[in-house]
Amino acid sequence: MKIIISSNSDLPIYLQIVNQIKDEILSGKINENEMLPSMRALAKELGISFITTKRSYEELEKQGLINTIPGKGCFVSAFNKEIVFEAKMREIEEKLEEAIYLSNMIGITKEQLILTLESLYEGE
């Protein structure tokens, strides 16, 4: 697992870690029941404090993405993929609503916005 910490990010370090591990879990790059690096090992690898990695893991556990087994480590939880899908769809809808609002502010038509979305989706 490769985690990159950016000092230029507006997000606190613990949230950068949370988001990257969460993305790895949700994308299937880290599988259910797979063991995560220990908090101390991750802190050492990233050159950050143990408290920061502990906070990250606590947040992931609060979100139901990992389980901590005392004396054994932290493992990816079994989770309902439909719930995760719905949450991601809500997030997409919120961002699209924001894009519609901003495009209306500057006079972009629905058709122009759709063309922009299609272009971005195709990677042009």
PDB file of C-alpha atoms in Angstrom:
ATOM      1  CA  MET A   1       0.000   0.000   0.000  1.00  0.00           C
ATOM      2  CA  LYS A   2       1.427   3.336  -1.095  1.00  0.00           C
ATOM      3  CA  ILE A   3       0.300   6.434   0.813  1.00  0.00           C
ATOM      4  CA  ILE A   4       1.454   9.865  -0.259  1.00  0.00           C
ATOM      5  CA  ILE A   5       1.271  12.771   2.177  1.00  0.00           C
ATOM      6  CA  SER A   6       1.113  16.250   0.685  1.00  0.00           C
ATOM      7  CA  SER A   7       2.215  19.239   2.723  1.00  0.00           C
ATOM      8  CA  ASN A   8       0.362  21.422   0.182  1.00  0.00           C
ATOM      9  CA  SER A   9      -3.005  19.780   0.861  1.00  0.00           C
ATOM     10  CA  ASP A  10      -5.729  21.622   2.756  1.00  0.00           C
ATOM     11  CA  LEU A  11      -6.631  18.314   4.420  1.00  0.00           C
ATOM     12  CA  PRO A  12      -4.995  17.319   7.689  1.00  0.00           C
ATOM     13  CA  ILE A  13      -2.532  14.443   7.398  1.00  0.00           C
ATOM     14  CA  TYR A  14      -4.803  11.976   9.179  1.00  0.00           C
ATOM     15  CA  LEU A  15      -7.587  12.632   6.638  1.00  0.00           C
ATOM     16  CA  GLN A  16      -5.179  12.244   3.731  1.00  0.00           C
ATOM     17  CA  ILE A  17      -4.352   8.800   5.120  1.00  0.00           C
ATOM     18  CA  VAL A  18      -8.032   7.967   5.715  1.00  0.00           C
ATOM     19  CA  ASN A  19      -9.012   8.975   2.185  1.00  0.00           C
ATOM     20  CA  GLN A  20      -6.216   7.018   0.519  1.00  0.00           C
ATOM     21  CA  ILE A  21      -6.823   3.831   2.509  1.00  0.00           C
ATOM     22  CA  LYS A  22     -10.585   4.199   2.008  1.00  0.00           C
ATOM     23  CA  ASP A  23     -10.080   4.534  -1.760  1.00  0.00           C
ATOM     24  CA  GLU A  24      -7.880   1.416  -1.778  1.00  0.00           C
ATOM     25  CA  ILE A  25     -10.533  -0.551   0.133  1.00  0.00           C
ATOM     26  CA  LEU A  26     -13.486   0.649  -1.936  1.00  0.00           C
ATOM     27  CA  SER A  27     -11.668   0.026  -5.214  1.00  0.00           C
ATOM     28  CA  GLY A  28     -10.827  -3.523  -4.139  1.00  0.00           C
ATOM     29  CA  LYS A  29      -7.061  -2.994  -4.114  1.00  0.00           C
ATOM     30  CA  ILE A  30      -7.134  -3.985  -0.444  1.00  0.00           C
ATOM     31  CA  ASN A  31      -9.382  -6.972   0.172  1.00  0.00           C
ATOM     32  CA  GLU A  32     -11.744  -7.922   2.961  1.00  0.00           C
ATOM     33  CA  ASN A  33      -9.887  -9.383   5.977  1.00  0.00           C
ATOM     34  CA  GLU A  34      -6.545  -8.131   4.656  1.00  0.00           C
ATOM     35  CA  MET A  35      -4.239  -6.843   7.372  1.00  0.00           C
ATOM     36  CA  LEU A  36      -3.181  -3.199   7.244  1.00  0.00           C
ATOM     37  CA  PRO A  37       0.301  -2.071   8.266  1.00  0.00           C
ATOM     38  CA  SER A  38       0.624  -1.561  12.012  1.00  0.00           C
ATOM     39  CA  MET A  39       0.081   2.010  13.191  1.00  0.00           C
ATOM     40  CA  ARG A  40       3.709   2.249  14.289  1.00  0.00           C
ATOM     41  CA  ALA A  41       5.045   0.840  11.015  1.00  0.00           C
ATOM     42  CA  LEU A  42       2.889   3.226   8.978  1.00  0.00           C
ATOM     43  CA  ALA A  43       3.955   6.197  11.117  1.00  0.00           C
ATOM     44  CA  LYS A  44       7.606   5.273  10.637  1.00  0.00           C
ATOM     45  CA  GLU A  45       7.185   4.731   6.891  1.00  0.00           C
ATOM     46  CA  LEU A  46       5.456   8.103   6.423  1.00  0.00           C
ATOM     47  CA  GLY A  47       7.683   9.978   8.885  1.00  0.00           C
ATOM     48  CA  ILE A  48       4.731  11.124  10.986  1.00  0.00           C
ATOM     49  CA  SER A  49       3.614  10.640  14.567  1.00  0.00           C
ATOM     50  CA  PHE A  50       2.022   7.473  15.857  1.00  0.00           C
ATOM     51  CA  ILE A  51      -0.888   9.580  17.132  1.00  0.00           C
ATOM     52  CA  THR A  52      -1.686  10.680  13.572  1.00  0.00           C
ATOM     53  CA  THR A  53      -1.830   7.121  12.250  1.00  0.00           C
ATOM     54  CA  LYS A  54      -3.849   6.047  15.291  1.00  0.00           C
ATOM     55  CA  ARG A  55      -6.363   8.812  14.568  1.00  0.00           C
ATOM     56  CA  SER A  56      -6.572   7.700  10.920  1.00  0.00           C
ATOM     57  CA  TYR A  57      -7.233   4.090  11.847  1.00  0.00           C
ATOM     58  CA  GLU A  58      -9.820   5.145  14.450  1.00  0.00           C
ATOM     59  CA  GLU A  59     -11.653   7.143  11.771  1.00  0.00           C
ATOM     60  CA  LEU A  60     -11.584   4.201   9.352  1.00  0.00           C
ATOM     61  CA  GLU A  61     -12.941   1.985  12.117  1.00  0.00           C
ATOM     62  CA  LYS A  62     -15.672   4.515  12.908  1.00  0.00           C
ATOM     63  CA  GLN A  63     -16.662   4.436   9.223  1.00  0.00           C
ATOM     64  CA  GLY A  64     -16.908   0.652   9.423  1.00  0.00           C
ATOM     65  CA  LEU A  65     -14.100   0.015   6.955  1.00  0.00           C
ATOM     66  CA  ILE A  66     -11.633  -1.673   9.298  1.00  0.00           C
ATOM     67  CA  ASN A  67     -11.676  -3.686  12.533  1.00  0.00           C
ATOM     68  CA  THR A  68      -8.973  -3.648  15.160  1.00  0.00           C
ATOM     69  CA  ILE A  69      -8.210  -6.895  16.908  1.00  0.00           C
ATOM     70  CA  PRO A  70      -6.120  -6.198  20.023  1.00  0.00           C
ATOM     71  CA  GLY A  71      -2.755  -7.914  19.827  1.00  0.00           C
ATOM     72  CA  LYS A  72      -3.275  -8.904  16.179  1.00  0.00           C
ATOM     73  CA  GLY A  73      -3.699  -5.699  14.175  1.00  0.00           C
ATOM     74  CA  CYS A  74      -6.137  -3.869  11.937  1.00  0.00           C
ATOM     75  CA  PHE A  75      -8.040  -5.665   9.200  1.00  0.00           C
ATOM     76  CA  VAL A  76     -10.356  -4.604   6.381  1.00  0.00           C
ATOM     77  CA  SER A  77     -13.976  -5.166   7.401  1.00  0.00           C
ATOM     78  CA  ALA A  78     -16.670  -6.916   5.481  1.00  0.00           C
ATOM     79  CA  PHE A  79     -19.011  -4.148   4.396  1.00  0.00           C
ATOM     80  CA  ASN A  80     -22.174  -3.759   2.395  1.00  0.00           C
ATOM     81  CA  LYS A  81     -21.101  -2.686  -1.091  1.00  0.00           C
ATOM     82  CA  GLU A  82     -24.600  -1.360  -1.876  1.00  0.00           C
ATOM     83  CA  ILE A  83     -24.385   1.097   1.023  1.00  0.00           C
ATOM     84  CA  VAL A  84     -20.965   2.236  -0.171  1.00  0.00           C
ATOM     85  CA  PHE A  85     -22.294   2.566  -3.741  1.00  0.00           C
ATOM     86  CA  GLU A  86     -25.232   4.690  -2.570  1.00  0.00           C
ATOM     87  CA  ALA A  87     -22.949   6.935  -0.525  1.00  0.00           C
ATOM     88  CA  LYS A  88     -20.668   7.463  -3.524  1.00  0.00           C
ATOM     89  CA  MET A  89     -23.668   8.182  -5.764  1.00  0.00           C
ATOM     90  CA  ARG A  90     -24.856  10.851  -3.307  1.00  0.00           C
ATOM     91  CA  GLU A  91     -21.378  12.380  -3.381  1.00  0.00           C
ATOM     92  CA  ILE A  92     -21.405  12.428  -7.207  1.00  0.00           C
ATOM     93  CA  GLU A  93     -24.874  13.986  -7.261  1.00  0.00           C
ATOM     94  CA  GLU A  94     -23.760  16.732  -4.857  1.00  0.00           C
ATOM     95  CA  LYS A  95     -20.759  17.545  -7.043  1.00  0.00           C
ATOM     96  CA  LEU A  96     -22.914  17.562 -10.176  1.00  0.00           C
ATOM     97  CA  GLU A  97     -25.397  19.893  -8.466  1.00  0.00           C
ATOM     98  CA  GLU A  98     -22.499  22.217  -7.664  1.00  0.00           C
ATOM     99  CA  ALA A  99     -21.318  22.059 -11.298  1.00  0.00           C
ATOM    100  CA  ILE A 100     -24.844  22.918 -12.502  1.00  0.00           C
ATOM    101  CA  TYR A 101     -25.029  25.836 -10.079  1.00  0.00           C
ATOM    102  CA  LEU A 102     -21.643  27.187 -11.184  1.00  0.00           C
ATOM    103  CA  SER A 103     -22.419  26.729 -14.880  1.00  0.00           C
ATOM    104  CA  ASN A 104     -25.719  28.584 -14.464  1.00  0.00           C
ATOM    105  CA  MET A 105     -23.838  31.430 -12.779  1.00  0.00           C
ATOM    106  CA  ILE A 106     -21.653  31.964 -15.837  1.00  0.00           C
ATOM    107  CA  GLY A 107     -24.235  31.129 -18.496  1.00  0.00           C
ATOM    108  CA  ILE A 108     -23.111  27.687 -19.617  1.00  0.00           C
ATOM    109  CA  THR A 109     -26.003  25.801 -21.211  1.00  0.00           C
ATOM    110  CA  LYS A 110     -27.035  22.285 -20.271  1.00  0.00           C
ATOM    111  CA  GLU A 111     -25.764  21.064 -23.625  1.00  0.00           C
ATOM    112  CA  GLN A 112     -22.344  22.685 -23.090  1.00  0.00           C
ATOM    113  CA  LEU A 113     -22.135  21.181 -19.626  1.00  0.00           C
ATOM    114  CA  ILE A 114     -23.040  17.722 -20.965  1.00  0.00           C
ATOM    115  CA  LEU A 115     -20.388  18.047 -23.700  1.00  0.00           C
ATOM    116  CA  THR A 116     -17.832  19.022 -21.060  1.00  0.00           C
ATOM    117  CA  LEU A 117     -18.792  16.034 -18.915  1.00  0.00           C
ATOM    118  CA  GLU A 118     -18.601  13.657 -21.888  1.00  0.00           C
ATOM    119  CA  SER A 119     -15.223  15.071 -22.839  1.00  0.00           C
ATOM    120  CA  LEU A 120     -13.892  14.642 -19.298  1.00  0.00           C
ATOM    121  CA  TYR A 121     -15.366  11.160 -19.035  1.00  0.00           C
ATOM    122  CA  GLU A 122     -13.607  10.085 -22.239  1.00  0.00           C
ATOM    123  CA  GLY A 123     -10.343  11.611 -21.022  1.00  0.00           C
ATOM    124  CA  GLU A 124      -9.986  14.231 -23.721  1.00  0.00           C
TER     125      GLU A 124
END
